[in-house]
Short mmCIF file of C-alpha atoms in Angstrom, two decimals:
data_model
loop_
_atom_site.label_atom_id
_atom_site.label_comp_id
_atom_site.label_asym_id
_atom_site.label_seq_id
_atom_site.Cartn_x
_atom_site.Cartn_y
_atom_site.Cartn_z
CA UNK A 1 102.10 141.35 94.10
CA UNK A 2 102.59 137.62 94.63
CA UNK A 3 102.28 135.16 91.78
CA UNK A 4 99.15 133.05 91.33
CA UNK A 5 99.24 129.52 92.75
CA UNK A 6 97.46 127.02 90.55
CA UNK A 7 96.97 123.26 90.34
CA UNK A 8 96.85 121.07 87.25
CA UNK A 9 96.39 117.30 87.02
CA UNK A 10 99.80 115.70 86.42
CA UNK A 11 100.48 113.60 83.34
CA UNK A 12 103.40 111.47 82.22
CA UNK A 13 104.78 114.57 80.46
CA UNK A 14 105.36 116.03 83.95
CA UNK A 15 107.14 112.95 85.25
CA UNK A 16 110.81 113.95 84.89
CA UNK A 17 110.31 117.52 86.13
CA UNK A 18 108.12 116.43 89.06
CA UNK A 19 110.59 113.73 90.06
CA UNK A 20 113.44 116.28 90.10
CA UNK A 21 111.35 118.61 92.31
CA UNK A 22 110.39 115.73 94.62
CA UNK A 23 114.05 114.74 95.03
CA UNK A 24 115.10 118.37 95.66
CA UNK A 25 112.30 118.89 98.21
CA UNK A 26 112.93 115.72 100.22
CA UNK A 27 116.75 115.42 99.91
CA UNK A 28 117.51 117.55 103.01
CA UNK A 29 115.31 115.21 105.08
CA UNK A 30 116.92 112.11 103.52
CA UNK A 31 120.35 113.44 104.47
CA UNK A 32 119.19 114.40 107.97
CA UNK A 33 117.35 111.18 108.85
CA UNK A 34 118.85 108.61 106.45
CA UNK A 35 115.40 107.07 105.95
CA UNK A 36 116.25 105.24 102.75
CA UNK A 37 113.09 103.09 102.75
CA UNK A 38 110.48 105.83 103.25
CA UNK A 39 111.90 109.10 101.90
CA UNK A 40 110.45 110.23 98.54
CA UNK A 41 113.87 111.59 97.49
CA UNK A 42 115.00 107.96 97.32
CA UNK A 43 112.05 106.72 95.25
CA UNK A 44 112.56 105.61 91.65
CA UNK A 45 110.78 107.61 88.97
CA UNK A 46 108.62 104.53 88.26
CA UNK A 47 106.93 104.90 91.65
CA UNK A 48 105.92 108.47 90.75
CA UNK A 49 104.68 107.25 87.35
CA UNK A 50 102.53 104.65 89.10
CA UNK A 51 101.06 107.28 91.44
CA UNK A 52 100.18 109.56 88.53
CA UNK A 53 98.47 106.63 86.77
CA UNK A 54 96.42 105.48 89.80
CA UNK A 55 92.66 105.62 89.37
CA UNK A 56 91.96 106.02 93.12
CA UNK A 57 94.07 109.14 93.53
CA UNK A 58 94.62 112.52 91.88
CA UNK A 59 98.15 113.84 91.40
CA UNK A 60 98.54 117.57 90.82
CA UNK A 61 101.38 119.76 89.65
CA UNK A 62 101.63 122.90 91.79
CA UNK A 63 102.46 126.07 89.87
CA UNK A 64 103.77 129.32 91.29
CA UNK A 65 103.11 131.74 88.45
CA UNK A 66 104.50 129.98 85.36
CA UNK A 67 106.94 127.89 87.41
CA UNK A 68 106.38 124.26 88.31
CA UNK A 69 106.91 124.47 92.07
CA UNK A 70 105.79 121.11 93.47
CA UNK A 71 103.29 118.32 93.63
CA UNK A 72 100.45 116.98 95.75
CA UNK A 73 98.64 113.64 95.65
CA UNK A 74 95.11 113.19 96.98
CA UNK A 75 94.06 109.62 97.71
CA UNK A 76 90.29 109.47 97.92
CA UNK A 77 88.71 106.93 100.24
CA UNK A 78 85.18 105.83 101.01
CA UNK A 79 82.97 107.73 103.45
CA UNK A 80 84.14 111.16 102.20
CA UNK A 81 87.68 110.70 103.47
CA UNK A 82 90.95 111.62 101.74
CA UNK A 83 94.66 111.29 102.38
CA UNK A 84 97.39 113.69 101.28
CA UNK A 85 100.55 111.79 100.41
CA UNK A 86 102.83 113.39 99.44
CA UNK A 87 102.90 117.15 99.19
CA UNK A 88 106.16 118.91 98.34
CA UNK A 89 107.43 122.30 97.24
CA UNK A 90 110.84 122.85 95.64
CA UNK A 91 113.21 124.51 98.14
CA UNK A 92 113.53 127.70 96.05
CA UNK A 93 109.76 128.22 96.34
CA UNK A 94 109.37 127.33 100.02
CA UNK A 95 108.33 130.05 102.47
CA UNK A 96 106.10 131.88 99.97
CA UNK A 97 102.74 130.63 101.30
CA UNK A 98 102.35 128.17 98.43
CA UNK A 99 101.52 125.08 100.52
CA UNK A 100 98.98 127.00 102.59
CA UNK A 101 97.19 128.16 99.42
CA UNK A 102 97.36 124.64 97.95
CA UNK A 103 95.61 123.21 101.02
CA UNK A 104 92.92 125.87 100.70
CA UNK A 105 92.38 125.07 97.01
CA UNK A 106 92.36 121.31 97.61
CA UNK A 107 89.76 121.62 100.37
CA UNK A 108 87.57 123.73 98.05
CA UNK A 109 88.02 121.29 95.16
CA UNK A 110 87.23 118.26 97.34
CA UNK A 111 84.42 120.01 99.20
CA UNK A 112 82.56 116.77 100.00
CA UNK A 113 85.55 115.43 101.93
CA UNK A 114 84.78 115.34 105.63
CA UNK A 115 88.05 113.96 106.92
CA UNK A 116 91.61 114.63 105.76
CA UNK A 117 94.62 112.59 106.82
CA UNK A 118 98.38 112.99 106.36
CA UNK A 119 101.65 111.90 107.92
CA UNK A 120 104.70 113.99 108.68
CA UNK A 121 107.97 113.69 110.58
CA UNK A 122 107.43 114.23 114.30
CA UNK A 123 110.90 115.76 114.71
CA UNK A 124 110.18 118.43 112.07
CA UNK A 125 108.51 120.97 114.37
CA UNK A 126 108.00 123.49 111.57
CA UNK A 127 105.95 120.98 109.54
CA UNK A 128 103.95 119.90 112.60
CA UNK A 129 103.22 123.53 113.49
CA UNK A 130 102.18 124.21 109.89
CA UNK A 131 99.65 121.36 109.79
CA UNK A 132 98.29 122.29 113.22
CA UNK A 133 97.85 125.90 112.03
CA UNK A 134 95.75 124.50 109.15
CA UNK A 135 93.47 122.71 111.62
CA UNK A 136 95.05 119.25 111.66
CA UNK A 137 95.30 117.37 114.97
CA UNK A 138 97.65 114.58 116.03
CA UNK A 139 95.86 111.22 116.14
CA UNK A 140 98.36 109.57 118.44
CA UNK A 141 99.45 107.11 115.75
CA UNK A 142 103.23 107.14 115.46
CA UNK A 143 105.56 104.87 113.50
CA UNK A 144 109.25 104.88 114.37
CA UNK A 145 111.25 104.72 111.15
CA UNK A 146 114.65 104.74 112.87
CA UNK A 147 116.20 106.06 116.09
CA UNK A 148 116.21 109.61 114.67
CA UNK A 149 112.83 109.76 112.98
CA UNK A 150 109.18 109.00 113.74
CA UNK A 151 106.22 109.50 111.41
CA UNK A 152 103.15 110.99 113.05
CA UNK A 153 99.60 110.95 111.71
CA UNK A 154 97.42 114.06 111.53
CA UNK A 155 93.68 114.30 110.94
CA UNK A 156 91.40 117.19 110.04
CA UNK A 157 87.64 117.04 110.15
CA UNK A 158 85.86 119.63 108.04
CA UNK A 159 82.91 121.76 109.07
CA UNK A 160 80.60 119.40 107.17
CA UNK A 161 81.63 116.45 109.36
CA UNK A 162 81.14 118.49 112.55
CA UNK A 163 77.61 119.43 111.50
CA UNK A 164 76.46 115.85 110.98
#
C-alpha cells in the first residue's frame, strides 16, 4: 500500500527543511541549464521565507507519509484564477505519483478556481507531458532564459469555467 500524500500550510519552522528540498529538487536542472537567475536551487532562503509570508499566496508542505517530500505555492488572483509557482518534490520521492495527487488535492481545495497557470522548461519533455496529462495546454507564451532553456506557459481551465 502506498503512503498517504497530504498538504499542510508551511510556516517559518519549515523554512530550512523546505529550502533543502527545493535545492535538491532543482539542482539537476540548475546544473543542466545553468540558469542562475531563474532556478529555485539558486534562490536564497530569504526568498522562500518571503513566499511563505505572502498574504496573496498559500505555500504548502507536501508530505509522503510522515516524510516532508516537497512544496507547492498557490498564488491566487482575481477572477477565480490561480498560478502554481513553484511545485517541487525531493528526488528520492519522485516517480511515486505524489505530484499528480497534489494537483488533484489542490484543485479540490481551490474548487472555485476556474483557470490554473504554471510555467515549466520547454526542453523538459517529461514535465511538459506530465502537465498535458493533467489537462494543461500550452498558451504559446515562451521566454528564452538562455540558449539551452526556454520557459513555456501552461493553462488549465476547469469544468466550472467551461460551463459558464
